[in-house]
mmCIF file of C-alpha atoms and ligand atoms in Angstrom:
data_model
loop_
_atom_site.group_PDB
_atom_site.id
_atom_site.type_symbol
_atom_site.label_atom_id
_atom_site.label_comp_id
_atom_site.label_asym_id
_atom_site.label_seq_id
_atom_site.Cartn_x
_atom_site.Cartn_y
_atom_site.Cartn_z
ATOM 1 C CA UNK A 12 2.017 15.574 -6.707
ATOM 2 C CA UNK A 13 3.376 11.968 -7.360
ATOM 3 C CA UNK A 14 3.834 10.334 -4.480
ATOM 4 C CA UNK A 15 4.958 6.542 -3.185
ATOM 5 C CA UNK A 16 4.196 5.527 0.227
ATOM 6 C CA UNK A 17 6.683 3.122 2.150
ATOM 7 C CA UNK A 18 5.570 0.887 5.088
ATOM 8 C CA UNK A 19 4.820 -2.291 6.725
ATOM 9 C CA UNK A 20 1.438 -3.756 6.391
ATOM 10 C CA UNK A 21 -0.484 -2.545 9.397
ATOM 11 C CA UNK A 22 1.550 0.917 9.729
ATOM 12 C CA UNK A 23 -1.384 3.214 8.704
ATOM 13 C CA UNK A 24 -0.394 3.548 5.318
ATOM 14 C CA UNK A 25 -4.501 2.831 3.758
ATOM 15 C CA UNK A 26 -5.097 5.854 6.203
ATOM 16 C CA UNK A 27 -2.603 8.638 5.438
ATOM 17 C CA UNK A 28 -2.937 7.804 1.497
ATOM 18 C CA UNK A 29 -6.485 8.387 1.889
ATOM 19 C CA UNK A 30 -6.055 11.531 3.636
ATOM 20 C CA UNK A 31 -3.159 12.556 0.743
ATOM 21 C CA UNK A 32 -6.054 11.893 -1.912
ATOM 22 C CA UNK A 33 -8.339 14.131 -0.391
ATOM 23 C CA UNK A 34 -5.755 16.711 0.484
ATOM 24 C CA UNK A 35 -3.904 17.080 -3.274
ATOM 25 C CA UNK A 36 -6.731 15.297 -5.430
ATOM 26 C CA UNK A 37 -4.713 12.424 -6.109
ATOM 27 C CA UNK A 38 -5.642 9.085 -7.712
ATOM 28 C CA UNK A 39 -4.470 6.131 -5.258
ATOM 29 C CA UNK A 40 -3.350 2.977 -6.653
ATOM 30 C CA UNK A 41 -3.205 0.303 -4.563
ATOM 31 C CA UNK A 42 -1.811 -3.442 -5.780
ATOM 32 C CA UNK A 43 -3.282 -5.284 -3.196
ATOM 33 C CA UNK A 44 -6.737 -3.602 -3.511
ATOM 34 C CA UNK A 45 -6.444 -4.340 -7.756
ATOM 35 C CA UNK A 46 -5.392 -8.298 -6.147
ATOM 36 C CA UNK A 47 -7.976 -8.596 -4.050
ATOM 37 C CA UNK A 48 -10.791 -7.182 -6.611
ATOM 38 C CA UNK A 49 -9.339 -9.430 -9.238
ATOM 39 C CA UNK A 50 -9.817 -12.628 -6.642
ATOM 40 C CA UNK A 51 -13.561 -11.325 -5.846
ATOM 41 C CA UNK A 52 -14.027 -11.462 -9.487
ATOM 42 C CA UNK A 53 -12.360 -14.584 -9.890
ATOM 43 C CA UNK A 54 -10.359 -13.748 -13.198
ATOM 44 C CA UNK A 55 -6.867 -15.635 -14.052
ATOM 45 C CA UNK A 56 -4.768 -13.214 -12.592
ATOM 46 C CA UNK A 57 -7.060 -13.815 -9.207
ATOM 47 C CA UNK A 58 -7.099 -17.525 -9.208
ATOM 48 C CA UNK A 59 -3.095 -16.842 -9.583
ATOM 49 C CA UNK A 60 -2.632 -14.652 -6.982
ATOM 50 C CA UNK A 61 -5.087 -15.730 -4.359
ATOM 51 C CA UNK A 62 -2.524 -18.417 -2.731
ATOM 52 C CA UNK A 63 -0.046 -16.126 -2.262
ATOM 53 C CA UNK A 64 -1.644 -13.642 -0.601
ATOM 54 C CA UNK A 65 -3.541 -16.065 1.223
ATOM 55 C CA UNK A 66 0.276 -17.371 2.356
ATOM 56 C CA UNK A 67 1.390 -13.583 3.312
ATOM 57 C CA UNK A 68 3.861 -14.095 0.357
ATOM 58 C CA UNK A 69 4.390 -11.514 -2.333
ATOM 59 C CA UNK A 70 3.326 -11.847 -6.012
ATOM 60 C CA UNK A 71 6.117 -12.214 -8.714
ATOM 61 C CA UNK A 72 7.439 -8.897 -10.307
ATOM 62 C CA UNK A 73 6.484 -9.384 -13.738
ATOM 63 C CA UNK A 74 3.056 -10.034 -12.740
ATOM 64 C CA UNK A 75 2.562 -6.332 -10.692
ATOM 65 C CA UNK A 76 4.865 -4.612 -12.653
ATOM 66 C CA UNK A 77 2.556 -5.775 -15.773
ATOM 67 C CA UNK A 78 -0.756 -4.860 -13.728
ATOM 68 C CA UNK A 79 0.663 -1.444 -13.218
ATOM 69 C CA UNK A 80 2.053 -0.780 -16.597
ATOM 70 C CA UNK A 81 -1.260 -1.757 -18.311
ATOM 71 C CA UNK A 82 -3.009 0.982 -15.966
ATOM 72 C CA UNK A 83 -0.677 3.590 -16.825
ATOM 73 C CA UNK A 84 -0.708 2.758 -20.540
ATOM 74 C CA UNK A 85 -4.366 2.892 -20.438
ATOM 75 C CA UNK A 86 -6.260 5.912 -21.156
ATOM 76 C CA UNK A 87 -7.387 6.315 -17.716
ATOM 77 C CA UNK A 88 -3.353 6.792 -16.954
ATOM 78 C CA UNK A 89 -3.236 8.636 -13.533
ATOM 79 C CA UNK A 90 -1.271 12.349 -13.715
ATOM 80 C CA UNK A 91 -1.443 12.474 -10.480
ATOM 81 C CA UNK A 92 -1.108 9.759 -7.453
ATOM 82 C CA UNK A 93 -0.163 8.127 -4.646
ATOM 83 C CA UNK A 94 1.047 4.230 -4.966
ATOM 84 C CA UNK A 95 -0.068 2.215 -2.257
ATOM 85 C CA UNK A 96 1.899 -0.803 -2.033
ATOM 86 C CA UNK A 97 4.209 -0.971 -5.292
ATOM 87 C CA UNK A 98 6.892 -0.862 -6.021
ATOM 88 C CA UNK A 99 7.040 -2.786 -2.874
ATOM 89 C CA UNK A 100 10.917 -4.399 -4.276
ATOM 90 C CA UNK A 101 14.367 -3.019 -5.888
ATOM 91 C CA UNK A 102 13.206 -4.961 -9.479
ATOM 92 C CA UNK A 103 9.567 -3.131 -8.996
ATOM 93 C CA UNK A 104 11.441 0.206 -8.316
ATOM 94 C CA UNK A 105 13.696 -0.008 -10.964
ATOM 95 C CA UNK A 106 10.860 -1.164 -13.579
ATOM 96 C CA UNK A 107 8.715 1.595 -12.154
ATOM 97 C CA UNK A 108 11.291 4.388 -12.701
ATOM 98 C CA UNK A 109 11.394 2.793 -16.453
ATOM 99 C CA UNK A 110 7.263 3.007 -16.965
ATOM 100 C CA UNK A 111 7.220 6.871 -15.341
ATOM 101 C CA UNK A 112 10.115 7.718 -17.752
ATOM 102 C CA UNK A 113 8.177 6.525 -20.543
ATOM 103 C CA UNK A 114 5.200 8.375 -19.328
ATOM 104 C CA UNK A 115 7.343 11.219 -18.804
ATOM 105 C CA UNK A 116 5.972 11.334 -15.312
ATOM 106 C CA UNK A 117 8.180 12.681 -12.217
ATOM 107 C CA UNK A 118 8.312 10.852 -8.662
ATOM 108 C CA UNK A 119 7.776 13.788 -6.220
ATOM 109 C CA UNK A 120 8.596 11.909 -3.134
ATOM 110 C CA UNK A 121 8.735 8.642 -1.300
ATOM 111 C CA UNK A 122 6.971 8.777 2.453
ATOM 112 C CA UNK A 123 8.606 6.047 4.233
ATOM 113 C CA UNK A 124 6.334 5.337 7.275
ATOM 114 C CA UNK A 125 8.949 3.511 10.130
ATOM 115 C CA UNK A 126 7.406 1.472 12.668
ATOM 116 C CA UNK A 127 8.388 -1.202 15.631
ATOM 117 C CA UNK A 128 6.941 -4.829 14.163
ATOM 118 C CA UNK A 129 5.338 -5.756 17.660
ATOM 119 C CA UNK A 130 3.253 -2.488 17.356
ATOM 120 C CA UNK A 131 2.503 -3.603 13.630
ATOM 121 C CA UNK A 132 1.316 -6.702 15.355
ATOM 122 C CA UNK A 133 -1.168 -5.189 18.092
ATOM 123 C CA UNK A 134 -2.777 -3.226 15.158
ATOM 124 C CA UNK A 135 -3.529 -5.653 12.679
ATOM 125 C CA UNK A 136 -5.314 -7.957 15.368
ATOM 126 C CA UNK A 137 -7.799 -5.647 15.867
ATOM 127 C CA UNK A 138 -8.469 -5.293 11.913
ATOM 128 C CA UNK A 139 -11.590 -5.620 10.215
ATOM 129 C CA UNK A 140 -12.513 -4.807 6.418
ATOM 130 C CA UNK A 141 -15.604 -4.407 4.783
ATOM 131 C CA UNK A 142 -16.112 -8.109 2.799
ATOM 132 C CA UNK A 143 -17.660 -5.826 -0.179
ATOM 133 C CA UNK A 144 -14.673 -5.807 -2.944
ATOM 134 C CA UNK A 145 -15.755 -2.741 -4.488
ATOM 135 C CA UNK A 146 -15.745 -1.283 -0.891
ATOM 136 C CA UNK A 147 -13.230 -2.746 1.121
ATOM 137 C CA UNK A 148 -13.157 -0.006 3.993
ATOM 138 C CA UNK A 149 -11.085 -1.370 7.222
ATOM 139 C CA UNK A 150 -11.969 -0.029 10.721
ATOM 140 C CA UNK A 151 -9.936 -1.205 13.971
ATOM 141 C CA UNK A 152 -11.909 -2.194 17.218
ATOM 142 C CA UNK A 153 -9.799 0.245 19.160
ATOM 143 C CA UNK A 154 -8.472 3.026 16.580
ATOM 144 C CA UNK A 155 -11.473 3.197 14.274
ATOM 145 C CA UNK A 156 -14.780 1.080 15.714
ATOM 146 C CA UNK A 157 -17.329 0.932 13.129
ATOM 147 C CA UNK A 158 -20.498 3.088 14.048
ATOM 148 C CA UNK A 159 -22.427 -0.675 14.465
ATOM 149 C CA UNK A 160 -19.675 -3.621 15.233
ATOM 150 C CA UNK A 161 -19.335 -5.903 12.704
ATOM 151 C CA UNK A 162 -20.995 -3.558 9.679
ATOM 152 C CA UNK A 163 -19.102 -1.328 7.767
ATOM 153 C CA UNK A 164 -20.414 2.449 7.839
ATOM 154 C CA UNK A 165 -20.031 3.007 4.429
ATOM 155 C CA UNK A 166 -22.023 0.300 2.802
ATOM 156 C CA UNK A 167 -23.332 -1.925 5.381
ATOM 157 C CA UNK A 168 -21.967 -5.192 4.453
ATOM 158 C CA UNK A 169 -20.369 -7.178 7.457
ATOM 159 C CA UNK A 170 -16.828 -6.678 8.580
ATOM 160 C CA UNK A 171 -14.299 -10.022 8.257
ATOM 161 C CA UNK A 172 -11.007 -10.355 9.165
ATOM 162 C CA UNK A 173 -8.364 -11.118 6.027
ATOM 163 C CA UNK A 174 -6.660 -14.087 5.480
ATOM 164 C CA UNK A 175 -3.985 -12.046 5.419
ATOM 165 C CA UNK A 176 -4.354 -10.160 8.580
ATOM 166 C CA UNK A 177 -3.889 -13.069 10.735
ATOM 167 C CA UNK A 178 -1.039 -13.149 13.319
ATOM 168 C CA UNK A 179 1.233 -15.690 11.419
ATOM 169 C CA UNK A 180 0.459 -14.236 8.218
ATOM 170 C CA UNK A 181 1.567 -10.734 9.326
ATOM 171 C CA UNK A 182 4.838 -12.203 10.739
ATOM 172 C CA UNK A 183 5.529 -13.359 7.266
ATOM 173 C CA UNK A 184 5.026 -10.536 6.047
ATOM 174 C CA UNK A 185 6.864 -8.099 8.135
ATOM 175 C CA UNK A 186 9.799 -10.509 7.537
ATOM 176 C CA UNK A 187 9.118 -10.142 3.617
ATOM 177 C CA UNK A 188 8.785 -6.429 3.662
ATOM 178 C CA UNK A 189 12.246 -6.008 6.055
ATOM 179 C CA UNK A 190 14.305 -8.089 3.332
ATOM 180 C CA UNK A 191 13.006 -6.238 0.445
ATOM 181 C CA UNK A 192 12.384 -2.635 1.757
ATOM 182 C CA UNK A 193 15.986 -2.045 2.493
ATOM 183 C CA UNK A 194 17.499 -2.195 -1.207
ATOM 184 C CA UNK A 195 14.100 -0.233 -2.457
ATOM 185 C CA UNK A 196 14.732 2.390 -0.263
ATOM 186 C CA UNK A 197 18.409 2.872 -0.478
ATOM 187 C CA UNK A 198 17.775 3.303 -4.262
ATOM 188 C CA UNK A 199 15.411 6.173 -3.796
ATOM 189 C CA UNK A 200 17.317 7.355 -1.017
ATOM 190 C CA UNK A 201 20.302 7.983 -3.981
ATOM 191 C CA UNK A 202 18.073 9.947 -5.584
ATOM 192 C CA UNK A 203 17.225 11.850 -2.764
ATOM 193 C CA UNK A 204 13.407 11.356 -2.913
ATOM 194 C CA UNK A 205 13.206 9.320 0.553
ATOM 195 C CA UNK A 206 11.404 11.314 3.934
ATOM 196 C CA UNK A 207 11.090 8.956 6.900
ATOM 197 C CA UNK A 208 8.139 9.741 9.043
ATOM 198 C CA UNK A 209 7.291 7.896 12.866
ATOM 199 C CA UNK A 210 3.712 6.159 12.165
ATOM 200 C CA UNK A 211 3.062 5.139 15.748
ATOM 201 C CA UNK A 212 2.138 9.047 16.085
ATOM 202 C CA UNK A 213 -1.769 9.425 16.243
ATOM 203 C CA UNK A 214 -2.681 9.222 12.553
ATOM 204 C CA UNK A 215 -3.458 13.700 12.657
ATOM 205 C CA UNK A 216 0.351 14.346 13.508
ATOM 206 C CA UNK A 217 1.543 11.393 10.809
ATOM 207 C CA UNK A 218 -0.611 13.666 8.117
ATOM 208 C CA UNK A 219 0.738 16.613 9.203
ATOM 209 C CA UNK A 220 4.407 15.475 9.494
ATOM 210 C CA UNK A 221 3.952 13.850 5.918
ATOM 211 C CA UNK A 222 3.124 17.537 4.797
ATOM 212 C CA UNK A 223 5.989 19.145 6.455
ATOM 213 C CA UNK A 224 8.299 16.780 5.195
ATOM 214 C CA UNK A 225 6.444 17.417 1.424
ATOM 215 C CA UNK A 226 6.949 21.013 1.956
ATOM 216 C CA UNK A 227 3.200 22.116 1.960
HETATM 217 P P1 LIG B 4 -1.539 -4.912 0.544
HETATM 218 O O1 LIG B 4 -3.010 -4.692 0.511
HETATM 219 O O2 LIG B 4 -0.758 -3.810 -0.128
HETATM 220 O O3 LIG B 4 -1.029 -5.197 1.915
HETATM 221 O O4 LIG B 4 -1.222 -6.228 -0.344
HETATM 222 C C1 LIG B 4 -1.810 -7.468 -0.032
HETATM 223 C C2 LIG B 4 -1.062 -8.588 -0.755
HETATM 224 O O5 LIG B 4 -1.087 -8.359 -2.173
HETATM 225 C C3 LIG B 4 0.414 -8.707 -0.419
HETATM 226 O O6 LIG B 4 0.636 -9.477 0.737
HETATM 227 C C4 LIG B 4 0.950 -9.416 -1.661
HETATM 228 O O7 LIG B 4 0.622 -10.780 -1.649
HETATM 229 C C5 LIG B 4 0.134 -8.754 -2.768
HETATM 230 N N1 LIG B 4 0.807 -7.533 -3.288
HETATM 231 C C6 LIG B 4 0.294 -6.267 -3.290
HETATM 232 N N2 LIG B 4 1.158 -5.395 -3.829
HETATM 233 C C7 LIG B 4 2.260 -6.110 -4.176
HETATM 234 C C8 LIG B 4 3.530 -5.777 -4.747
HETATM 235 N N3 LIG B 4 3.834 -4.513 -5.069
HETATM 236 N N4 LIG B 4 4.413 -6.780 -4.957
HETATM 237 C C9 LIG B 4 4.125 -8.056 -4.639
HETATM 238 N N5 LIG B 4 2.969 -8.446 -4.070
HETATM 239 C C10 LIG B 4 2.033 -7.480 -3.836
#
């Protein structure tokens, strides 16, 4: 199964990719996770990204599109996946479709999680993530309380909230992902690889919708 998820920050994406992993034994690969771990480790690329995120604003195409290249040219190339967060624009799409044709790798389907932005907004308020980069867990005070507040379950380090999960922040954002989301999915939609699913369903009936809609 090769999958791409579609949806605005704070739609439950992080969840239902997680759940896809466990349910096909898929590799996820996440841009913003490979962002923020480059930041924690301060390398160029981090020091280069780190005010755009920090800004809600999206990284250039060349620079993600070269990120994921390089890990599918490497030898730990994934067979197998779900991409969370790329190609995130038409020019990522389109150099995407290029890198899996090289690969001779097959999109299965694109999972386009829809969602009302004020809901978005309610969701990511309550957000905290684990401050551990090689963790990086989130939890929501309402949705997903941590077992102790303020400490993530999995590795105990203490929960912050993201530069880029505050309020104005996720406005930009939203705004972002609306002007580029609608070109990236009306070319997969032409190739007949698009299923829209509701994501303000509990995060159970998203799953199983998502697997309907895959034909599992
Ligand atoms: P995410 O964790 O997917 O919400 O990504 C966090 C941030 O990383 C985004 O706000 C962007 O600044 C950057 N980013 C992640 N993936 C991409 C992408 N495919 N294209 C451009 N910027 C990205």
């Amino acid at each position: 199964m090769r999958l791409v998820l579609v949806g605005p920050p704070g739609c439950g994406k992080g969840t239902q990719a997680e759940r896809l992993v466990q349910q096909f034994g898929l590799a996820t690969i996440g841009t913003g996770a490979m962002f923020r771990d480059a930041i924690a480790r301060d390398t160029d690329m981090g020091r280069k990204v780190k005010p755009l995120m920090d800004r809600g604003l999206l990284v250039d195409d060349s620079t993600v599109n070269d990120v994921v290249a390089e890990l599918f040219r490497s030898p730990a190339r994934p067979e197998r996946f779900v991409m969370d967060g790329y190609p995130r624009t038409y020019s990522q799409a389109i150099a995407f479709d290029a890198l899996l044709r090289q690969q001779c790798l097959v999109l299965n389907a694109v999972v386009n999680l829809t969602i009302d932005d004020e809901v978005v907004v309610r969701r990511i308020s309550g957000r905290r993530c684990c401050s551990n980069p090689e963790c990086g867990v989130c939890f929501h005070a309402a949705a997903r309380p941590p077992k102790v507040p303020g400490k993530c379950d999995v590795c105990g380090s203490p929960l912050i909230v993201r530069d880029d999960d505050l309020e104005e922040t996720i406005r930009r954002r939203l705004t972002g992902f609306h002007q580029n989301t609608d070109a990236l999915l009306d070319y997969y939609r032409r190739q007949n690889l698009v299923r829209d699913i509701t994501a303000t369903d509990p995060p159970d009936m998203v799953f199983a919708n998502i697997l309907t809609a895959l034909g599992d």
